[in-house]
mmCIF file of C-alpha atoms (C1' of nucleotides) in Angstrom:
data_model
loop_
_atom_site.group_PDB
_atom_site.id
_atom_site.type_symbol
_atom_site.label_atom_id
_atom_site.label_comp_id
_atom_site.label_asym_id
_atom_site.label_seq_id
_atom_site.Cartn_x
_atom_site.Cartn_y
_atom_site.Cartn_z
ATOM 1 C CA UNK M 1 -22.008 -16.738 -9.801
ATOM 2 C CA UNK M 2 -22.098 -14.912 -6.510
ATOM 3 C CA UNK M 3 -22.171 -18.234 -4.636
ATOM 4 C CA UNK M 4 -24.672 -16.904 -2.168
ATOM 5 C CA UNK M 5 -26.844 -19.066 0.067
ATOM 6 C CA UNK M 6 -30.437 -18.696 1.186
ATOM 7 C CA UNK M 7 -31.308 -18.649 4.824
ATOM 8 C CA UNK M 8 -32.482 -22.258 4.775
ATOM 9 C CA UNK M 9 -29.316 -23.485 3.104
ATOM 10 C CA UNK M 10 -27.327 -21.764 5.801
ATOM 11 C CA UNK M 11 -29.514 -23.302 8.483
ATOM 12 C CA UNK M 12 -29.072 -26.857 7.249
ATOM 13 C CA UNK M 13 -25.355 -26.591 6.626
ATOM 14 C CA UNK M 14 -24.692 -25.040 10.027
ATOM 15 C CA UNK M 15 -27.437 -26.536 12.113
ATOM 16 C CA UNK M 16 -28.976 -23.296 13.296
ATOM 17 C CA UNK M 17 -32.417 -21.728 12.994
ATOM 18 C CA UNK M 18 -33.440 -18.771 10.819
ATOM 19 C CA UNK M 19 -34.110 -16.826 13.976
ATOM 20 C CA UNK M 20 -30.490 -17.285 14.998
ATOM 21 C CA UNK M 21 -29.194 -15.925 11.701
ATOM 22 C CA UNK M 22 -31.506 -12.906 11.826
ATOM 23 C CA UNK M 23 -30.475 -12.345 15.407
ATOM 24 C CA UNK M 24 -26.814 -12.409 14.477
ATOM 25 C CA UNK M 25 -27.465 -9.933 11.711
ATOM 26 C CA UNK M 26 -29.250 -7.612 14.130
ATOM 27 C CA UNK M 27 -26.192 -7.820 16.363
ATOM 28 C CA UNK M 28 -23.933 -6.987 13.417
ATOM 29 C CA UNK M 29 -22.191 -10.332 13.381
ATOM 30 C CA UNK M 30 -23.379 -11.155 9.876
ATOM 31 C CA UNK M 31 -24.092 -8.879 6.912
ATOM 32 C CA UNK M 32 -26.158 -10.753 4.328
ATOM 33 C CA UNK M 33 -27.117 -8.911 1.165
ATOM 34 C CA UNK M 34 -30.683 -8.597 -0.014
ATOM 35 C CA UNK M 35 -32.523 -9.776 -3.053
ATOM 36 C CA UNK M 36 -35.586 -7.648 -2.616
ATOM 37 C CA UNK M 37 -36.440 -8.452 0.939
ATOM 38 C CA UNK M 38 -34.724 -11.832 1.176
ATOM 39 C CA UNK M 39 -31.360 -12.398 2.721
ATOM 40 C CA UNK M 40 -28.482 -13.736 0.673
ATOM 41 C CA UNK M 41 -25.531 -14.996 2.670
ATOM 42 C CA UNK M 42 -22.101 -14.717 1.099
ATOM 43 C CA UNK M 43 -18.972 -16.821 1.649
ATOM 44 C CA UNK M 44 -17.863 -14.135 4.038
ATOM 45 C CA UNK M 45 -20.971 -14.714 6.115
ATOM 46 C CA UNK M 46 -20.323 -18.447 6.102
ATOM 47 C CA UNK M 47 -16.774 -17.944 7.260
ATOM 48 C CA UNK M 48 -17.882 -15.603 10.012
ATOM 49 C CA UNK M 49 -20.648 -17.941 11.139
ATOM 50 C CA UNK M 50 -18.179 -20.782 11.404
ATOM 51 C CA UNK M 51 -16.023 -18.666 13.683
ATOM 52 C CA UNK M 52 -19.039 -17.510 15.654
ATOM 53 C CA UNK M 53 -20.152 -21.054 16.384
ATOM 54 C CA UNK M 54 -16.675 -22.090 17.411
ATOM 55 C CA UNK M 55 -16.337 -19.061 19.613
ATOM 56 C CA UNK M 56 -19.563 -19.990 21.330
ATOM 57 C CA UNK M 57 -18.271 -23.453 22.147
ATOM 58 C CA UNK M 58 -15.436 -21.754 24.000
ATOM 59 C CA UNK M 59 -17.789 -19.682 26.077
ATOM 60 C CA UNK M 60 -17.247 -16.385 24.297
ATOM 61 C CA UNK M 61 -20.212 -14.050 24.419
ATOM 62 C CA UNK M 62 -21.562 -12.812 21.111
ATOM 63 C CA UNK M 63 -20.240 -9.370 21.902
ATOM 64 C CA UNK M 64 -16.733 -10.719 22.495
ATOM 65 C CA UNK M 65 -16.991 -12.697 19.286
ATOM 66 C CA UNK M 66 -17.960 -9.562 17.406
ATOM 67 C CA UNK M 67 -14.854 -7.830 18.733
ATOM 68 C CA UNK M 68 -12.636 -10.709 17.675
ATOM 69 C CA UNK M 69 -14.228 -10.909 14.226
ATOM 70 C CA UNK M 70 -13.414 -7.253 13.739
ATOM 71 C CA UNK M 71 -9.753 -8.212 13.900
ATOM 72 C CA UNK M 72 -10.181 -9.779 10.490
ATOM 73 C CA UNK M 73 -11.367 -6.515 8.964
ATOM 74 C CA UNK M 74 -8.387 -4.242 9.392
ATOM 75 C CA UNK M 75 -7.088 -4.647 5.873
ATOM 76 C CA UNK M 76 -8.510 -1.323 4.722
ATOM 77 C CA UNK M 77 -6.126 1.242 6.096
ATOM 78 C CA UNK M 78 -6.876 2.743 9.450
ATOM 79 C CA UNK M 79 -6.067 0.597 12.429
ATOM 80 C CA UNK M 80 -8.463 2.740 14.420
ATOM 81 C CA UNK M 81 -9.219 1.397 17.853
ATOM 82 C CA UNK M 82 -7.477 -1.770 16.825
ATOM 83 C CA UNK M 83 -5.129 -1.634 19.768
ATOM 84 C CA UNK M 84 -8.005 -1.999 22.200
ATOM 85 C CA UNK M 85 -9.334 -5.021 20.387
ATOM 86 C CA UNK M 86 -5.818 -6.389 20.322
ATOM 87 C CA UNK M 87 -5.514 -6.072 24.071
ATOM 88 C CA UNK M 88 -8.833 -7.820 24.561
ATOM 89 C CA UNK M 89 -7.714 -10.705 22.406
ATOM 90 C CA UNK M 90 -4.435 -11.052 24.279
ATOM 91 C CA UNK M 91 -6.191 -11.134 27.634
ATOM 92 C CA UNK M 92 -8.677 -13.599 26.284
ATOM 93 C CA UNK M 93 -5.868 -15.814 25.072
ATOM 94 C CA UNK M 94 -4.386 -15.973 28.539
ATOM 95 C CA UNK M 95 -7.803 -16.822 29.907
ATOM 96 C CA UNK M 96 -8.089 -19.649 27.431
ATOM 97 C CA UNK M 97 -4.697 -21.058 28.304
ATOM 98 C CA UNK M 98 -5.489 -20.947 31.988
ATOM 99 C CA UNK M 99 -8.810 -22.571 31.302
ATOM 100 C CA UNK M 100 -7.190 -25.315 29.283
ATOM 101 C CA UNK M 101 -4.781 -26.081 32.107
ATOM 102 C CA UNK M 102 -7.568 -26.210 34.637
ATOM 103 C CA UNK M 103 -9.575 -28.321 32.258
ATOM 104 C CA UNK M 104 -6.765 -30.827 32.077
ATOM 105 C CA UNK M 105 -6.631 -31.073 35.845
ATOM 106 C CA UNK M 106 -10.374 -31.451 36.086
ATOM 107 C CA UNK M 107 -10.358 -34.165 33.445
ATOM 108 C CA UNK M 108 -7.818 -36.142 35.426
ATOM 109 C CA UNK M 109 -9.756 -35.765 38.638
ATOM 110 C CA UNK M 110 -12.999 -36.717 36.978
ATOM 111 C CA UNK M 111 -11.365 -39.773 35.470
ATOM 112 C CA UNK M 112 -10.185 -40.880 38.901
ATOM 113 C CA UNK M 113 -13.638 -40.273 40.274
ATOM 114 C CA UNK M 114 -15.140 -42.417 37.529
ATOM 115 C CA UNK M 115 -12.721 -45.231 38.223
ATOM 116 C CA UNK M 116 -13.876 -45.209 41.803
ATOM 117 C CA UNK M 117 -17.486 -45.264 40.620
ATOM 118 C CA UNK M 118 -16.714 -48.190 38.357
ATOM 119 C CA UNK M 119 -15.423 -50.168 41.315
ATOM 120 C CA UNK M 120 -18.664 -49.529 43.181
ATOM 121 C CA UNK M 121 -20.722 -50.727 40.249
ATOM 122 C CA UNK M 122 -18.746 -53.895 39.730
ATOM 123 C CA UNK M 123 -18.705 -55.094 43.335
ATOM 124 C CA UNK M 124 -20.390 -58.481 43.008
ATOM 125 C CA UNK M 125 -22.130 -58.318 46.400
ATOM 126 C CA UNK M 126 -19.368 -60.467 47.771
ATOM 127 C CA UNK M 127 -19.053 -58.638 51.074
ATOM 128 C CA UNK M 128 -22.444 -59.814 52.361
ATOM 129 C CA UNK M 129 -21.970 -63.535 51.573
ATOM 130 C CA UNK Q 1 -15.159 -26.724 67.629
ATOM 131 C CA UNK Q 2 -17.510 -27.201 64.715
ATOM 132 C CA UNK Q 3 -15.313 -25.039 62.464
ATOM 133 C CA UNK Q 4 -18.334 -23.464 60.858
ATOM 134 C CA UNK Q 5 -18.307 -20.176 58.965
ATOM 135 C CA UNK Q 6 -20.801 -17.355 58.801
ATOM 136 C CA UNK Q 7 -22.176 -16.226 55.503
ATOM 137 C CA UNK Q 8 -19.900 -13.201 55.387
ATOM 138 C CA UNK Q 9 -16.787 -15.247 56.103
ATOM 139 C CA UNK Q 10 -17.723 -17.506 53.241
ATOM 140 C CA UNK Q 11 -18.302 -14.526 50.990
ATOM 141 C CA UNK Q 12 -14.921 -12.965 51.641
ATOM 142 C CA UNK Q 13 -12.969 -16.200 51.381
ATOM 143 C CA UNK Q 14 -14.638 -17.196 48.126
ATOM 144 C CA UNK Q 15 -15.417 -13.838 46.584
ATOM 145 C CA UNK Q 16 -19.148 -14.324 46.209
ATOM 146 C CA UNK Q 17 -22.201 -12.486 47.498
ATOM 147 C CA UNK Q 18 -24.614 -13.648 50.217
ATOM 148 C CA UNK Q 19 -27.310 -13.828 47.575
ATOM 149 C CA UNK Q 20 -25.235 -16.359 45.668
ATOM 150 C CA UNK Q 21 -24.838 -18.615 48.692
ATOM 151 C CA UNK Q 22 -28.537 -18.463 49.493
ATOM 152 C CA UNK Q 23 -29.296 -19.165 45.866
ATOM 153 C CA UNK Q 24 -27.030 -22.208 45.872
ATOM 154 C CA UNK Q 25 -28.729 -23.458 49.000
ATOM 155 C CA UNK Q 26 -32.132 -23.050 47.397
ATOM 156 C CA UNK Q 27 -30.857 -25.114 44.477
ATOM 157 C CA UNK Q 28 -29.602 -27.792 46.883
ATOM 158 C CA UNK Q 29 -25.962 -27.276 46.080
ATOM 159 C CA UNK Q 30 -25.096 -26.297 49.647
ATOM 160 C CA UNK Q 31 -26.630 -27.398 52.944
ATOM 161 C CA UNK Q 32 -25.605 -24.986 55.713
ATOM 162 C CA UNK Q 33 -26.888 -25.681 59.214
ATOM 163 C CA UNK Q 34 -28.800 -23.130 61.204
ATOM 164 C CA UNK Q 35 -28.151 -21.350 64.462
ATOM 165 C CA UNK Q 36 -31.637 -20.096 65.028
ATOM 166 C CA UNK Q 37 -32.268 -18.473 61.687
ATOM 167 C CA UNK Q 38 -28.671 -17.859 60.676
ATOM 168 C CA UNK Q 39 -26.731 -20.027 58.294
ATOM 169 C CA UNK Q 40 -23.614 -21.854 59.440
ATOM 170 C CA UNK Q 41 -21.477 -23.240 56.630
ATOM 171 C CA UNK Q 42 -19.454 -26.379 57.355
ATOM 172 C CA UNK Q 43 -16.190 -27.607 55.837
ATOM 173 C CA UNK Q 44 -18.327 -29.758 53.592
ATOM 174 C CA UNK Q 45 -20.034 -26.659 52.247
ATOM 175 C CA UNK Q 46 -16.671 -25.028 51.645
ATOM 176 C CA UNK Q 47 -15.427 -28.055 49.743
ATOM 177 C CA UNK Q 48 -18.565 -28.159 47.644
ATOM 178 C CA UNK Q 49 -18.438 -24.440 46.944
ATOM 179 C CA UNK Q 50 -14.885 -24.764 45.735
ATOM 180 C CA UNK Q 51 -15.984 -27.441 43.282
ATOM 181 C CA UNK Q 52 -19.014 -25.420 42.254
ATOM 182 C CA UNK Q 53 -16.911 -22.389 41.367
ATOM 183 C CA UNK Q 54 -14.452 -24.476 39.427
ATOM 184 C CA UNK Q 55 -17.264 -26.213 37.590
ATOM 185 C CA UNK Q 56 -18.637 -22.849 36.598
ATOM 186 C CA UNK Q 57 -15.330 -21.836 35.070
ATOM 187 C CA UNK Q 58 -15.652 -24.865 32.829
ATOM 188 C CA UNK Q 59 -19.064 -23.856 31.645
ATOM 189 C CA UNK Q 60 -21.037 -26.407 33.626
ATOM 190 C CA UNK Q 61 -24.541 -25.335 34.502
ATOM 191 C CA UNK Q 62 -25.472 -25.366 38.172
ATOM 192 C CA UNK Q 63 -27.745 -28.317 37.535
ATOM 193 C CA UNK Q 64 -24.916 -30.306 35.954
ATOM 194 C CA UNK Q 65 -22.680 -29.368 38.852
ATOM 195 C CA UNK Q 66 -25.301 -30.610 41.279
ATOM 196 C CA UNK Q 67 -25.353 -33.955 39.485
ATOM 197 C CA UNK Q 68 -21.590 -34.244 39.619
ATOM 198 C CA UNK Q 69 -21.443 -33.273 43.284
ATOM 199 C CA UNK Q 70 -23.870 -36.069 44.045
ATOM 200 C CA UNK Q 71 -21.211 -38.504 42.891
ATOM 201 C CA UNK Q 72 -19.296 -37.683 46.047
ATOM 202 C CA UNK Q 73 -22.225 -38.717 48.222
ATOM 203 C CA UNK Q 74 -22.621 -42.416 47.457
ATOM 204 C CA UNK Q 75 -20.724 -43.698 50.472
ATOM 205 C CA UNK Q 76 -23.856 -44.463 52.441
ATOM 206 C CA UNK Q 77 -25.137 -47.729 51.043
ATOM 207 C CA UNK Q 78 -27.606 -47.615 48.214
ATOM 208 C CA UNK Q 79 -26.212 -46.707 44.820
ATOM 209 C CA UNK Q 80 -29.710 -45.665 43.845
ATOM 210 C CA UNK Q 81 -29.883 -43.971 40.481
ATOM 211 C CA UNK Q 82 -26.136 -43.735 40.567
ATOM 212 C CA UNK Q 83 -25.781 -45.361 37.171
ATOM 213 C CA UNK Q 84 -27.589 -42.477 35.513
ATOM 214 C CA UNK Q 85 -25.347 -39.937 37.166
ATOM 215 C CA UNK Q 86 -22.392 -42.063 36.185
ATOM 216 C CA UNK Q 87 -23.414 -42.036 32.535
ATOM 217 C CA UNK Q 88 -23.844 -38.276 32.627
ATOM 218 C CA UNK Q 89 -20.366 -37.846 34.045
ATOM 219 C CA UNK Q 90 -18.838 -40.102 31.399
ATOM 220 C CA UNK Q 91 -20.515 -38.191 28.603
ATOM 221 C CA UNK Q 92 -19.468 -34.942 30.166
ATOM 222 C CA UNK Q 93 -15.893 -36.133 30.362
ATOM 223 C CA UNK Q 94 -15.866 -36.794 26.638
ATOM 224 C CA UNK Q 95 -17.295 -33.338 26.064
ATOM 225 C CA UNK Q 96 -14.528 -31.839 28.133
ATOM 226 C CA UNK Q 97 -11.811 -33.696 26.275
ATOM 227 C CA UNK Q 98 -13.233 -32.628 22.942
ATOM 228 C CA UNK Q 99 -13.468 -29.085 24.207
ATOM 229 C CA UNK Q 100 -9.884 -29.163 25.381
ATOM 230 C CA UNK Q 101 -8.703 -30.310 21.980
ATOM 231 C CA UNK Q 102 -10.665 -27.613 20.215
ATOM 232 C CA UNK Q 103 -9.388 -25.122 22.719
ATOM 233 C CA UNK Q 104 -5.833 -26.029 21.888
ATOM 234 C CA UNK Q 105 -6.479 -25.513 18.188
ATOM 235 C CA UNK Q 106 -8.168 -22.199 18.817
ATOM 236 C CA UNK Q 107 -5.312 -21.038 20.998
ATOM 237 C CA UNK Q 108 -2.849 -21.739 18.220
ATOM 238 C CA UNK Q 109 -4.953 -19.937 15.655
ATOM 239 C CA UNK Q 110 -5.502 -16.976 17.916
ATOM 240 C CA UNK Q 111 -1.773 -16.781 18.574
ATOM 241 C CA UNK Q 112 -1.103 -16.671 14.851
ATOM 242 C CA UNK Q 113 -3.732 -14.000 14.448
ATOM 243 C CA UNK Q 114 -2.121 -11.949 17.183
ATOM 244 C CA UNK Q 115 1.277 -12.218 15.560
ATOM 245 C CA UNK Q 116 -0.225 -10.822 12.410
ATOM 246 C CA UNK Q 117 -1.783 -7.997 14.426
ATOM 247 C CA UNK Q 118 1.584 -7.294 16.020
ATOM 248 C CA UNK Q 119 3.124 -6.841 12.586
ATOM 249 C CA UNK Q 120 0.457 -4.320 11.665
ATOM 250 C CA UNK Q 121 1.077 -2.350 14.842
ATOM 251 C CA UNK Q 122 4.826 -2.246 14.408
ATOM 252 C CA UNK Q 123 4.906 -1.219 10.778
ATOM 253 C CA UNK Q 124 6.842 2.033 10.934
ATOM 254 C CA UNK Q 125 4.990 3.629 8.012
ATOM 255 C CA UNK Q 126 7.909 2.680 5.829
ATOM 256 C CA UNK Q 127 5.752 1.669 2.867
ATOM 257 C CA UNK Q 128 4.613 5.242 2.127
ATOM 258 C CA UNK Q 129 8.070 6.784 2.237
ATOM 259 C "C1'" DA K 1 -34.395 2.244 75.745
ATOM 260 C "C1'" DT K 2 -32.713 3.225 71.071
ATOM 261 C "C1'" DG K 3 -30.566 3.155 67.023
ATOM 262 C "C1'" DA K 4 -27.431 0.880 64.105
ATOM 263 C "C1'" DT K 5 -25.981 -3.595 62.199
ATOM 264 C "C1'" DG K 6 -26.326 -7.878 60.225
ATOM 265 C "C1'" DC K 7 -28.946 -11.635 58.647
ATOM 266 C "C1'" DC K 8 -33.405 -13.392 57.094
ATOM 267 C "C1'" DT K 9 -37.319 -14.049 53.669
ATOM 268 C "C1'" DT K 10 -40.147 -12.625 49.801
ATOM 269 C "C1'" DA K 11 -40.447 -11.031 45.493
ATOM 270 C "C1'" DC K 12 -39.736 -8.463 41.508
ATOM 271 C "C1'" DG K 13 -35.871 -6.897 38.113
ATOM 272 C "C1'" DT K 14 -32.013 -7.995 34.755
ATOM 273 C "C1'" DT K 15 -29.053 -9.804 30.869
ATOM 274 C "C1'" DA K 16 -28.003 -12.990 27.095
ATOM 275 C "C1'" DA K 17 -29.425 -15.615 23.385
ATOM 276 C "C1'" DC K 18 -32.509 -16.964 21.247
ATOM 277 C "C1'" DG K 19 -37.882 -19.329 20.901
ATOM 278 C "C1'" DT K 20 -42.408 -18.576 19.428
ATOM 279 C "C1'" DC K 21 -46.369 -16.500 17.597
ATOM 280 C "C1'" DA K 22 -48.922 -13.205 14.648
ATOM 281 C "C1'" DA K 23 -49.506 -10.631 10.649
ATOM 282 C "C1'" DT K 24 -47.741 -9.652 6.099
ATOM 283 C "C1'" DC K 25 -46.017 -10.306 1.551
ATOM 284 C "C1'" DA K 26 -44.166 -12.401 -2.598
ATOM 285 C "C1'" DA K 27 -43.113 -16.141 -5.579
ATOM 286 C "C1'" DA K 28 -44.320 -20.751 -7.037
ATOM 287 C "C1'" DA K 29 -47.513 -24.430 -7.759
ATOM 288 C "C1'" DA K 30 -52.078 -26.215 -8.711
ATOM 289 C "C1'" DT I 1 -56.397 -17.041 -10.158
ATOM 290 C "C1'" DT I 2 -56.463 -19.100 -5.892
ATOM 291 C "C1'" DT I 3 -53.731 -21.735 -2.737
ATOM 292 C "C1'" DT I 4 -49.603 -23.104 -0.730
ATOM 293 C "C1'" DT I 5 -44.967 -22.335 0.581
ATOM 294 C "C1'" DG I 6 -41.312 -19.719 2.394
ATOM 295 C "C1'" DA I 7 -39.384 -15.447 3.942
ATOM 296 C "C1'" DT I 8 -39.733 -10.989 6.673
ATOM 297 C "C1'" DT I 9 -40.687 -7.922 10.471
ATOM 298 C "C1'" DG I 10 -42.289 -6.866 14.983
ATOM 299 C "C1'" DA I 11 -43.098 -8.139 19.548
ATOM 300 C "C1'" DC I 12 -43.693 -10.779 23.521
ATOM 301 C "C1'" DG I 13 -42.033 -15.228 26.057
ATOM 302 C "C1'" DT I 14 -38.225 -18.057 28.210
ATOM 303 C "C1'" DT I 15 -34.235 -19.863 31.002
ATOM 304 C "C1'" DA I 16 -30.198 -19.316 33.968
ATOM 305 C "C1'" DA I 17 -27.973 -17.113 37.533
ATOM 306 C "C1'" DC I 18 -28.088 -14.096 40.144
ATOM 307 C "C1'" DG I 19 -29.071 -8.484 41.550
ATOM 308 C "C1'" DT I 20 -31.713 -5.519 44.210
ATOM 309 C "C1'" DA I 21 -35.129 -3.503 46.923
ATOM 310 C "C1'" DA I 22 -38.614 -3.925 50.784
ATOM 311 C "C1'" DG I 23 -39.813 -5.224 55.235
ATOM 312 C "C1'" DG I 24 -39.027 -7.916 59.510
ATOM 313 C "C1'" DC I 25 -36.249 -10.023 63.638
ATOM 314 C "C1'" DA I 26 -32.338 -10.012 66.720
ATOM 315 C "C1'" DT I 27 -28.210 -8.502 68.812
ATOM 316 C "C1'" DC I 28 -24.767 -5.099 70.092
ATOM 317 C "C1'" DA I 29 -23.055 -0.641 71.421
ATOM 318 C "C1'" DT I 30 -24.367 3.794 73.423
#
DNA sequence: ATGATGCCTTACGTTAACGTCAATCAAAAA
DNA sequence: TTTTTGATTGACGTTAACGTAAGGCATCAT
């Protein structure tokens, strides 16, 4: 019971295309095993894909995501080059916090703008009576 | 005193290239006047550019930004096709709020991850004593 | 007058993240 | 066994948002 998934199972559960999964493998974001020539995706791949898709929603590039995913693979001894990745993640975190703050401001402004729009829409042509 | 700015003044104050400003004009995001063949950017262009750059930081596409900017230009009578733009903005607002919430979660998780990384970095090789 | 600048237009080049199509190959169904 | 189905590997196409290079006016200093 290796609990592996075929490419189509992955596609339906995650809402992506086969092309996307092959592309991610070519970019070393996923590492499915092979049964002959076919790909078999492990739980590890599923976990990584979940993080990849979330990262994308935050505007991370695939390359940045790859760097961040590597943070999860330091359990095996050498923390080689980990410090650089660590710095990247810290900087990125500050970016995200700034972005969240700006986002909050923008949301408020947009809400106000929409209220104004609502008033325009609901004017019952009473001014030209 | 028209208070207009040349293309280079705009570039230095906003940190963009001339190409970018021309590109935005070609996409009908900016509408500089002309002195002969040269562009003269008005306060209105500056205000719009500020919004454009902020929109970009939120991951809006230029086309979406154009739609949103049009919301500011309904003062002149006909609310033609405004309802469509309005709907787009409402939907986008919900997107942004969802994104903000996810962003907050991700920030927390990333912080935890970084704490774990910090521990790795500061282990003083005491385990192999 | 003559370069040297600065801006203009036109147009092709670039990167990211896949889409799409063709040809192949293997397992499963008829 | 032949057909169908599904997966794989190239390899070229696509969109967004500019970059960059080429060639042409116009003005400003020398």
